[in-house]
Coordinates of C-alpha atoms in Angstrom, one line a residue:
X1 CA 27.0 44.2 41.5
X2 CA 24.1 44.4 39.0
X3 CA 25.6 41.5 37.1
X4 CA 25.9 39.4 40.3
X5 CA 22.3 40.2 41.3
X6 CA 21.0 39.5 37.8
X7 CA 23.0 36.2 37.6
X8 CA 21.8 34.9 40.9
X9 CA 18.3 36.0 40.2
X10 CA 18.3 34.1 36.9
X11 CA 19.7 31.1 38.7
X12 CA 16.8 31.2 41.1
X13 CA 14.4 31.5 38.2
X14 CA 15.7 28.4 36.6
X15 CA 15.7 26.7 40.1
X16 CA 11.9 27.4 40.4
X17 CA 11.3 26.3 36.8
X18 CA 13.2 23.1 37.5
X19 CA 11.0 22.3 40.5
X20 CA 7.9 22.8 38.4
X21 CA 9.3 20.7 35.5
X22 CA 10.0 17.8 37.9
X23 CA 6.6 18.1 39.4
X24 CA 5.1 18.1 35.9
X25 CA 6.9 14.8 35.2
X26 CA 5.5 13.4 38.5
X27 CA 2.0 14.5 37.5
X28 CA 2.5 12.6 34.1
X29 CA 3.3 9.5 36.1
X30 CA 0.1 10.2 38.1
X31 CA -2.0 10.3 34.9
X32 CA -0.4 7.1 33.8
X33 CA -1.1 5.4 37.1
X34 CA -4.7 6.7 37.5
X35 CA -5.9 4.5 34.7
X36 CA -4.6 1.4 36.4
X37 CA -6.2 2.5 39.7
X38 CA -9.5 3.0 38.0
X39 CA -9.4 -0.4 36.4
X40 CA -8.4 -2.0 39.6
X41 CA -11.2 -0.3 41.6
X42 CA -13.8 -0.9 38.9
X43 CA -13.2 -4.6 38.6
X44 CA -12.3 -5.4 42.2
X45 CA -14.8 -6.9 44.6
X46 CA -13.7 -4.7 47.6
X47 CA -17.3 -4.3 48.8
X48 CA -17.6 -8.1 49.3
X49 CA -14.5 -7.9 51.4
X50 CA -16.4 -6.1 54.2
X51 CA -18.0 -9.4 55.2
X52 CA -15.0 -11.7 54.5
X53 CA -13.0 -13.4 57.2
X54 CA -9.9 -13.4 54.9
X55 CA -9.4 -9.6 55.4
X56 CA -6.4 -9.0 57.7
X57 CA -7.4 -7.5 61.1
X58 CA -6.3 -3.9 61.8
X59 CA -5.5 -2.0 65.0
X60 CA -6.5 1.7 64.5
X61 CA -4.3 4.0 66.6
X62 CA -5.7 7.5 67.5
X63 CA -3.3 9.8 69.3
X64 CA -5.2 12.5 71.0
X65 CA -4.1 15.7 72.8
X66 CA -6.8 18.2 73.8
X67 CA -9.3 16.8 71.3
X68 CA -12.5 16.9 73.4
X69 CA -14.4 18.7 70.6
X70 CA -13.7 16.3 67.8
X71 CA -12.8 12.9 69.5
X72 CA -16.4 11.6 69.8
X73 CA -17.2 12.1 66.1
X74 CA -13.9 10.6 65.2
X75 CA -14.4 7.5 67.3
X76 CA -18.0 7.1 66.1
X77 CA -16.8 7.1 62.5
X78 CA -14.1 4.5 63.3
X79 CA -16.6 2.2 65.1
X80 CA -18.9 2.5 62.1
X81 CA -16.3 1.4 59.5
X82 CA -17.3 -1.4 57.2
X83 CA -14.5 -3.7 58.2
X84 CA -14.8 -7.3 59.5
X85 CA -12.3 -7.2 62.3
X86 CA -10.7 -4.1 63.8
X87 CA -10.0 -2.5 67.1
X88 CA -9.9 1.3 67.9
X89 CA -7.2 2.4 70.4
X90 CA -7.5 6.0 71.5
X91 CA -4.3 7.2 73.2
X92 CA -4.8 10.3 75.4
X93 CA -1.4 12.1 75.5
X94 CA -1.8 13.9 78.8
X95 CA -4.5 16.3 77.6
X96 CA -5.2 19.3 79.7
X97 CA -8.8 19.4 78.5
X98 CA -11.6 16.8 79.1
X99 CA -10.7 14.4 76.2
X100 CA -10.8 11.3 78.5
X101 CA -13.8 12.6 80.3
X102 CA -16.0 12.9 77.2
X103 CA -15.0 9.5 76.0
X104 CA -15.8 7.9 79.4
X105 CA -19.2 9.6 79.5
X106 CA -20.1 8.8 75.9
X107 CA -19.1 5.2 75.9
X108 CA -19.5 4.4 79.7
X109 CA -16.0 3.3 80.0
X110 CA -14.5 1.7 83.1
X111 CA -11.0 2.1 84.4
X112 CA -8.5 -0.8 84.4
X113 CA -4.9 -1.0 85.5
X114 CA -2.6 -1.0 82.4
X115 CA -1.1 -4.5 83.2
X116 CA -2.2 -5.9 79.8
X117 CA -0.1 -3.3 77.9
X118 CA 3.2 -4.8 76.6
X119 CA 6.4 -2.8 76.8
X120 CA 7.6 -3.5 73.2
X121 CA 8.5 0.1 72.7
X122 CA 9.5 2.5 75.5
X123 CA 6.9 5.3 76.1
X124 CA 5.9 7.8 78.7
X125 CA 4.1 6.3 81.8
X126 CA 0.7 4.8 81.1
X127 CA -1.8 5.9 83.8
X128 CA -4.7 3.6 83.0
X129 CA -6.8 1.7 80.4
X130 CA -10.5 2.4 79.9
X131 CA -12.9 -0.2 78.4
X132 CA -16.5 -1.2 78.1
X133 CA -17.5 -4.7 77.0
X134 CA -20.5 -3.3 75.2
X135 CA -17.9 -1.7 72.8
X136 CA -15.6 -4.7 72.5
X137 CA -13.3 -3.2 69.9
X138 CA -12.8 0.2 71.7
X139 CA -9.9 0.9 74.1
X140 CA -8.8 4.2 75.6
X141 CA -5.2 4.5 76.9
X142 CA -4.5 7.4 79.3
X143 CA -0.8 8.3 79.5
X144 CA 1.5 11.1 80.5
X145 CA 2.4 13.6 77.8
X146 CA 5.1 12.4 75.5
X147 CA 4.1 13.7 72.1
X148 CA 2.3 12.2 69.1
X149 CA 5.0 9.7 68.2
X150 CA 5.0 8.4 71.8
X151 CA 1.3 8.0 71.8
X152 CA 1.5 5.9 68.6
X153 CA 4.1 3.8 70.2
X154 CA 1.9 3.3 73.2
X155 CA -0.9 2.2 70.9
X156 CA 1.4 -0.3 69.2
X157 CA 2.2 -1.8 72.6
X158 CA -1.5 -2.5 73.3
X159 CA -2.4 -3.5 69.7
X160 CA -3.4 -7.1 68.9
X161 CA -3.3 -7.2 65.1
X162 CA -0.5 -7.5 62.5
X163 CA -1.5 -4.3 60.7
X164 CA -1.8 -0.9 62.4
X165 CA -3.4 2.3 61.1
X166 CA -2.6 5.8 62.4
X167 CA -5.5 8.2 62.4
X168 CA -5.5 11.8 63.5
X169 CA -8.1 12.6 66.2
X170 CA -9.5 15.5 64.1
X171 CA -10.1 13.3 61.1
X172 CA -12.9 11.1 59.8
X173 CA -12.6 8.0 57.7
X174 CA -15.1 7.1 55.0
X175 CA -16.9 3.9 55.8
X176 CA -15.0 1.9 53.1
X177 CA -11.6 3.5 53.5
X178 CA -10.0 0.6 55.3
X179 CA -11.5 -2.0 53.0
X180 CA -10.1 -0.2 50.0
X181 CA -6.6 -0.2 51.5
X182 CA -7.0 -3.8 52.6
X183 CA -7.9 -4.7 49.0
X184 CA -4.6 -3.1 47.8
X185 CA -2.6 -4.8 50.6
X186 CA -4.1 -8.2 49.9
X187 CA -2.7 -8.1 46.3
X188 CA 0.9 -8.4 47.6
X189 CA 0.8 -8.7 51.4
X190 CA 4.4 -9.9 51.4
X191 CA 5.6 -6.6 49.9
X192 CA 3.4 -3.8 51.1
X193 CA 5.0 -2.3 54.3
X194 CA 3.0 1.0 54.3
X195 CA 0.0 2.3 52.4
X196 CA -1.2 5.9 52.7
X197 CA -4.7 7.1 52.3
X198 CA -6.0 10.3 50.5
X199 CA -6.6 13.2 52.9
X200 CA -9.4 15.7 51.9
X201 CA -10.5 18.9 53.6
X202 CA -13.7 18.5 55.6
X203 CA -14.3 22.3 56.1
X204 CA -17.7 23.2 54.5
X205 CA -18.9 19.6 54.4
X206 CA -22.1 18.4 56.2
X207 CA -21.2 15.8 58.8
X208 CA -23.6 13.6 60.8
X209 CA -22.6 11.0 63.4
X210 CA -19.0 11.0 62.2
X211 CA -19.9 10.5 58.5
X212 CA -19.5 13.1 55.7
X213 CA -23.0 13.3 54.2
X214 CA -22.6 16.2 51.8
X215 CA -19.4 17.2 50.2
X216 CA -19.0 20.9 49.7
X217 CA -16.1 23.3 49.1
X218 CA -15.0 25.4 52.1
X219 CA -16.4 28.9 52.5
X220 CA -13.4 30.4 54.1
X221 CA -10.3 31.6 52.3
X222 CA -7.5 29.5 54.0
X223 CA -9.3 26.1 54.0
X224 CA -10.1 26.7 50.3
X225 CA -6.4 27.3 49.5
X226 CA -5.5 24.3 51.4
X227 CA -8.0 22.2 49.5
X228 CA -6.4 22.9 46.1
X229 CA -3.0 22.5 47.7
X230 CA -3.9 19.1 49.1
X231 CA -5.3 18.0 45.8
X232 CA -2.1 18.8 44.1
X233 CA 0.1 17.1 46.7
X234 CA -2.0 13.9 47.0
X235 CA -3.4 13.4 43.5
X236 CA -0.8 15.2 41.5
X237 CA 2.2 14.2 43.6
X238 CA 1.8 11.0 45.7
X239 CA 0.2 8.9 43.0
X240 CA 3.3 9.6 40.8
X241 CA 5.8 9.1 43.6
X242 CA 4.1 5.8 44.6
X243 CA 4.3 4.5 41.1
X244 CA 8.1 4.5 41.2
X245 CA 8.3 3.4 44.9
X246 CA 9.7 6.8 45.8
X247 CA 7.0 7.9 48.3
X248 CA 8.7 9.7 51.2
X249 CA 5.7 10.3 53.5
X250 CA 2.4 8.6 54.5
X251 CA 0.3 11.3 56.0
X252 CA -0.1 11.0 59.8
X253 CA -3.8 11.7 59.2
X254 CA -4.3 8.2 57.7
X255 CA -2.0 5.3 56.9
X256 CA -1.7 1.6 57.3
X257 CA 1.5 -0.2 58.2
X258 CA 3.0 -3.7 58.8
X259 CA 3.4 -3.7 62.6
X260 CA 6.4 -6.1 62.6
X261 CA 8.5 -3.8 60.4
X262 CA 7.5 -0.7 62.4
X263 CA 8.7 -2.4 65.6
X264 CA 11.9 -3.6 63.9
X265 CA 12.9 0.0 63.0
X266 CA 12.3 1.1 66.6
X267 CA 8.8 2.5 66.2
X268 CA 8.0 6.2 65.8
X269 CA 10.7 8.7 66.6
X270 CA 9.6 10.8 69.6
X271 CA 10.5 14.3 70.7
X272 CA 10.1 16.0 67.4
X273 CA 7.5 16.8 64.6
X274 CA 7.7 15.0 61.3
X275 CA 7.2 11.4 62.7
X276 CA 5.1 10.5 59.7
X277 CA 7.9 11.2 57.3
X278 CA 10.5 9.7 59.6
X279 CA 8.9 6.3 59.9
X280 CA 8.6 6.0 56.1
X281 CA 12.3 6.9 55.5
X282 CA 13.3 4.4 58.2
X283 CA 11.2 1.7 56.6
X284 CA 12.8 2.4 53.2
X285 CA 16.3 2.2 54.7
X286 CA 15.5 -1.0 56.6
X287 CA 14.1 -2.8 53.6
X288 CA 16.8 -1.7 51.2
X289 CA 19.7 -2.4 53.6
X290 CA 18.4 -5.9 54.1
X291 CA 17.6 -6.5 50.4
X292 CA 13.9 -7.2 51.2
X293 CA 11.3 -6.8 48.5
X294 CA 8.9 -4.1 49.5
X295 CA 6.6 -1.2 48.4
X296 CA 5.3 1.9 50.1
X297 CA 2.1 2.8 48.3
X298 CA -0.7 5.4 48.1
X299 CA -4.3 4.5 47.8
X300 CA -6.2 7.5 46.5
X301 CA -9.7 6.1 46.8
X302 CA -9.3 5.4 50.5
X303 CA -10.4 8.8 51.9
X304 CA -9.9 10.5 55.2
X305 CA -11.5 13.9 55.9
X306 CA -9.7 16.3 58.1
X307 CA -10.2 19.8 59.5
X308 CA -7.9 22.4 57.9
X309 CA -6.7 25.4 60.0
X310 CA -8.8 28.5 59.2
X311 CA -6.6 31.2 60.8
X312 CA -3.2 32.4 59.8
X313 CA -1.9 31.8 63.4
X314 CA -2.8 28.1 63.4
X315 CA -1.8 27.5 59.8
X316 CA 1.5 29.2 60.4
X317 CA 2.2 27.1 63.4
X318 CA 1.4 24.0 61.4
X319 CA 3.6 24.9 58.5
X320 CA 6.5 25.9 60.7
X321 CA 6.2 22.6 62.4
X322 CA 6.3 20.8 59.1
X323 CA 9.4 22.8 58.1
X324 CA 11.1 21.7 61.3
X325 CA 10.2 18.1 60.8
X326 CA 11.4 18.1 57.2
X327 CA 14.8 19.6 58.1
X328 CA 15.2 17.2 61.0
X329 CA 14.5 14.2 58.8
X330 CA 16.8 15.3 56.0
X331 CA 19.7 15.8 58.5
X332 CA 18.9 12.7 60.6
X333 CA 18.1 10.2 57.8
X334 CA 18.2 11.8 54.4
X335 CA 21.9 12.7 54.3
X336 CA 22.9 9.0 54.7
X337 CA 20.8 8.0 51.7
X338 CA 21.7 11.0 49.4
X339 CA 23.0 9.8 46.0
X340 CA 23.9 6.3 47.3
X341 CA 23.2 3.6 44.8
X342 CA 22.1 0.9 47.3
X343 CA 19.1 3.1 48.2
X344 CA 17.9 3.1 44.5
X345 CA 15.0 5.5 43.7
X346 CA 15.2 6.9 47.3
X347 CA 18.9 7.6 47.1
X348 CA 19.0 8.8 43.5
X349 CA 15.7 10.7 43.2
X350 CA 13.5 11.1 46.2
X351 CA 16.0 12.2 48.8
X352 CA 17.9 14.6 46.4
X353 CA 14.6 16.1 45.3
X354 CA 13.5 16.7 48.9
X355 CA 16.9 18.1 50.0
X356 CA 17.4 20.4 47.0
X357 CA 13.9 21.4 46.1
X358 CA 12.0 21.1 49.4
X359 CA 14.3 21.6 52.3
X360 CA 16.6 24.3 50.6
X361 CA 13.7 25.8 48.7
X362 CA 13.1 28.8 51.1
X363 CA 16.7 29.9 50.8
X364 CA 16.9 29.9 47.0
X365 CA 13.4 31.4 46.6
X366 CA 13.8 34.2 49.1
X367 CA 17.3 35.2 48.1
X368 CA 16.6 34.9 44.4
X369 CA 13.5 37.1 44.7
X370 CA 15.5 39.7 46.7
X371 CA 18.3 39.6 44.1
X372 CA 15.8 40.2 41.2
X373 CA 14.2 43.1 43.2
X374 CA 17.6 44.5 43.9
X375 CA 18.6 44.3 40.3
X376 CA 15.3 45.9 39.2
X377 CA 15.9 48.8 41.6
X378 CA 19.3 49.4 40.2
X379 CA 18.2 49.0 36.6
X380 CA 14.6 49.8 35.8
X381 CA 14.6 47.5 32.8
X382 CA 15.0 44.7 35.3
X383 CA 11.3 44.9 36.1
X384 CA 10.5 43.3 32.8
X385 CA 12.6 40.3 33.8
X386 CA 10.9 40.1 37.2
X387 CA 7.5 40.4 35.5
X388 CA 8.2 37.7 32.9
X389 CA 9.5 35.3 35.5
X390 CA 6.5 35.9 37.7
X391 CA 4.1 35.3 34.9
X392 CA 5.9 32.1 33.8
X393 CA 5.8 30.8 37.4
X394 CA 2.1 31.5 37.8
X395 CA 1.3 29.9 34.4
X396 CA 3.3 26.8 35.1
X397 CA 1.9 26.5 38.6
X398 CA -1.7 27.0 37.3
X399 CA -1.1 24.2 34.7
X400 CA 0.0 21.9 37.5
X401 CA -3.0 22.8 39.5
X402 CA -5.3 22.1 36.6
X403 CA -3.6 18.8 36.1
X404 CA -4.5 17.8 39.7
X405 CA -8.1 18.9 39.2
X406 CA -8.3 16.9 36.0
X407 CA -7.1 13.8 37.9
X408 CA -9.9 14.5 40.5
X409 CA -12.5 14.9 37.8
X410 CA -11.4 11.8 35.8
X411 CA -11.2 9.4 38.8
X412 CA -13.2 10.6 41.8
X413 CA -15.6 13.5 40.9
X414 CA -16.1 14.6 44.5
X415 CA -16.9 18.1 43.4
X416 CA -19.1 17.6 40.3
X417 CA -20.6 21.1 39.9
X418 CA -19.0 23.3 37.2
X419 CA -18.9 26.2 39.5
X420 CA -16.8 24.1 42.0
X421 CA -14.2 23.5 39.3
X422 CA -14.0 27.2 38.4
X423 CA -13.8 28.1 42.1
X424 CA -10.9 25.7 42.6
X425 CA -9.2 27.1 39.4
X426 CA -9.6 30.7 40.7
X427 CA -8.0 29.8 44.1
X428 CA -5.2 27.9 42.3
X429 CA -4.3 31.2 40.6
X430 CA -4.8 33.3 43.7
X431 CA -2.4 31.1 45.6
X432 CA 0.5 32.9 43.9
X433 CA -0.5 36.3 45.3
X434 CA 0.5 35.9 48.9
X435 CA -0.3 32.3 50.0
X436 CA 2.6 30.6 48.4
X437 CA 5.0 33.3 49.6
X438 CA 3.7 32.9 53.2
X439 CA 4.2 29.2 52.9
X440 CA 7.9 29.7 52.0
X441 CA 8.3 32.2 54.8
X442 CA 6.7 29.8 57.3
X443 CA 9.0 27.0 56.2
X444 CA 12.0 29.3 56.7
X445 CA 10.8 30.4 60.1
X446 CA 10.4 26.7 60.9
X447 CA 14.1 26.2 60.1
X448 CA 15.0 29.0 62.5
X449 CA 12.9 27.3 65.2
X450 CA 14.8 24.1 64.5
X451 CA 18.2 25.7 65.0
X452 CA 16.8 27.3 68.2
X453 CA 15.9 23.7 69.3
X454 CA 12.2 24.5 69.5
X455 CA 10.4 21.2 69.6
X456 CA 6.8 22.1 70.7
X457 CA 3.8 21.7 68.5
X458 CA 2.6 25.3 69.1
X459 CA -1.0 26.3 69.7
X460 CA -3.6 24.2 67.9
X461 CA -7.3 25.1 68.0
X462 CA -9.9 22.5 67.3
X463 CA -13.4 23.3 66.0
X464 CA -16.2 20.8 66.5
X465 CA -17.4 19.2 63.3
X466 CA -20.9 20.2 64.0
X467 CA -20.5 23.4 66.0
X468 CA -18.8 26.7 65.7
X469 CA -17.4 26.8 69.2
X470 CA -13.7 26.6 69.7
X471 CA -11.2 25.3 72.2
X472 CA -7.5 26.0 72.7

């Protein structure tokens, strides 16, 4: 039994080291790509595009459910974007709070029957459309509850422009975010089918009229952990995956898409979390199966600021939902692309990596740790193996975190103070003492929820960008 436990424990150790090694390779791709991004940004004339008629118009879709505390700041930030031609479509998904009411009051909207909304994609019943000619590019759709994906599809039905952008209602775009993505899209408009923006944590920042005025690190524990986690995922991960056209997700918080291709693949999948990953996988499949040239890209200098959960309850609910969505997507879409040559990088690398090292990760990590602990209890010398493995894992993970922070410092410098760098470094190390383990557990519990056919989003608490009051 000791040999079995030791053997499986060592297998789990190599499994974790393999994950870190692959991620190290992805970060190297990110470092290689960041120099190109810097040159492109430095020598491009993206600022002049804000007044150009050649910039493609964009329909911004904002699904909203119980967002009365954040929706006004969100809409203000979107209306203030430096972009020549865009429309903002807020879709109220049957909120039980006063989301529609605060919008009507703030922008003096009038009710209209939803006869102008096309039925391109089936959605839950639309109850009405709200509009004020004084805000000619703002529309509010009020519909029955159908979920985030259903709200996005309703927004697509009303949208007028060839590009659509999905924005979370608790997020704020920087004024030049759309222009920066448009600059990238205009380089190869015939190929780009989706471009994701960079999501940053707004907790701790000073925000006025929907604009981040002063960037600061979060003061609370959980948002600070999420900040270094997001930095690793977006800068360390997505830049690298994008460079090989293997990006599997464009964050639901901020992304831009070719509307025609989104409609061709049937729109967003409703009834289940993970719609942001699902739409990207479907776009990859559609383009590859039809031998169409395409690219799914990441634009790291197009920034969206979002609120991070600051309680274990809300964060756990979010991560379990992500776990359910990932498992659903791998079963529903990923298994058909797994190791199939016609799907190229997606079939040979992205999908296998996600199935083996993301979806199945909780099972190998939890059982491997239990095996090592069991071996250590049966043979006291086993504690040395467990300790060495833990130290290697922490060291490797810290190096990956430092790599992401270096990417941040080289390219963006949003946190220029030396003490900010050391604070992020400290939290990168502290993540291995409880936070990472909780993340693995939450993902496992999300899988249990999936097999129990739980499809709800769970309780989400929103905090006003400028106030401390909360609403459920």
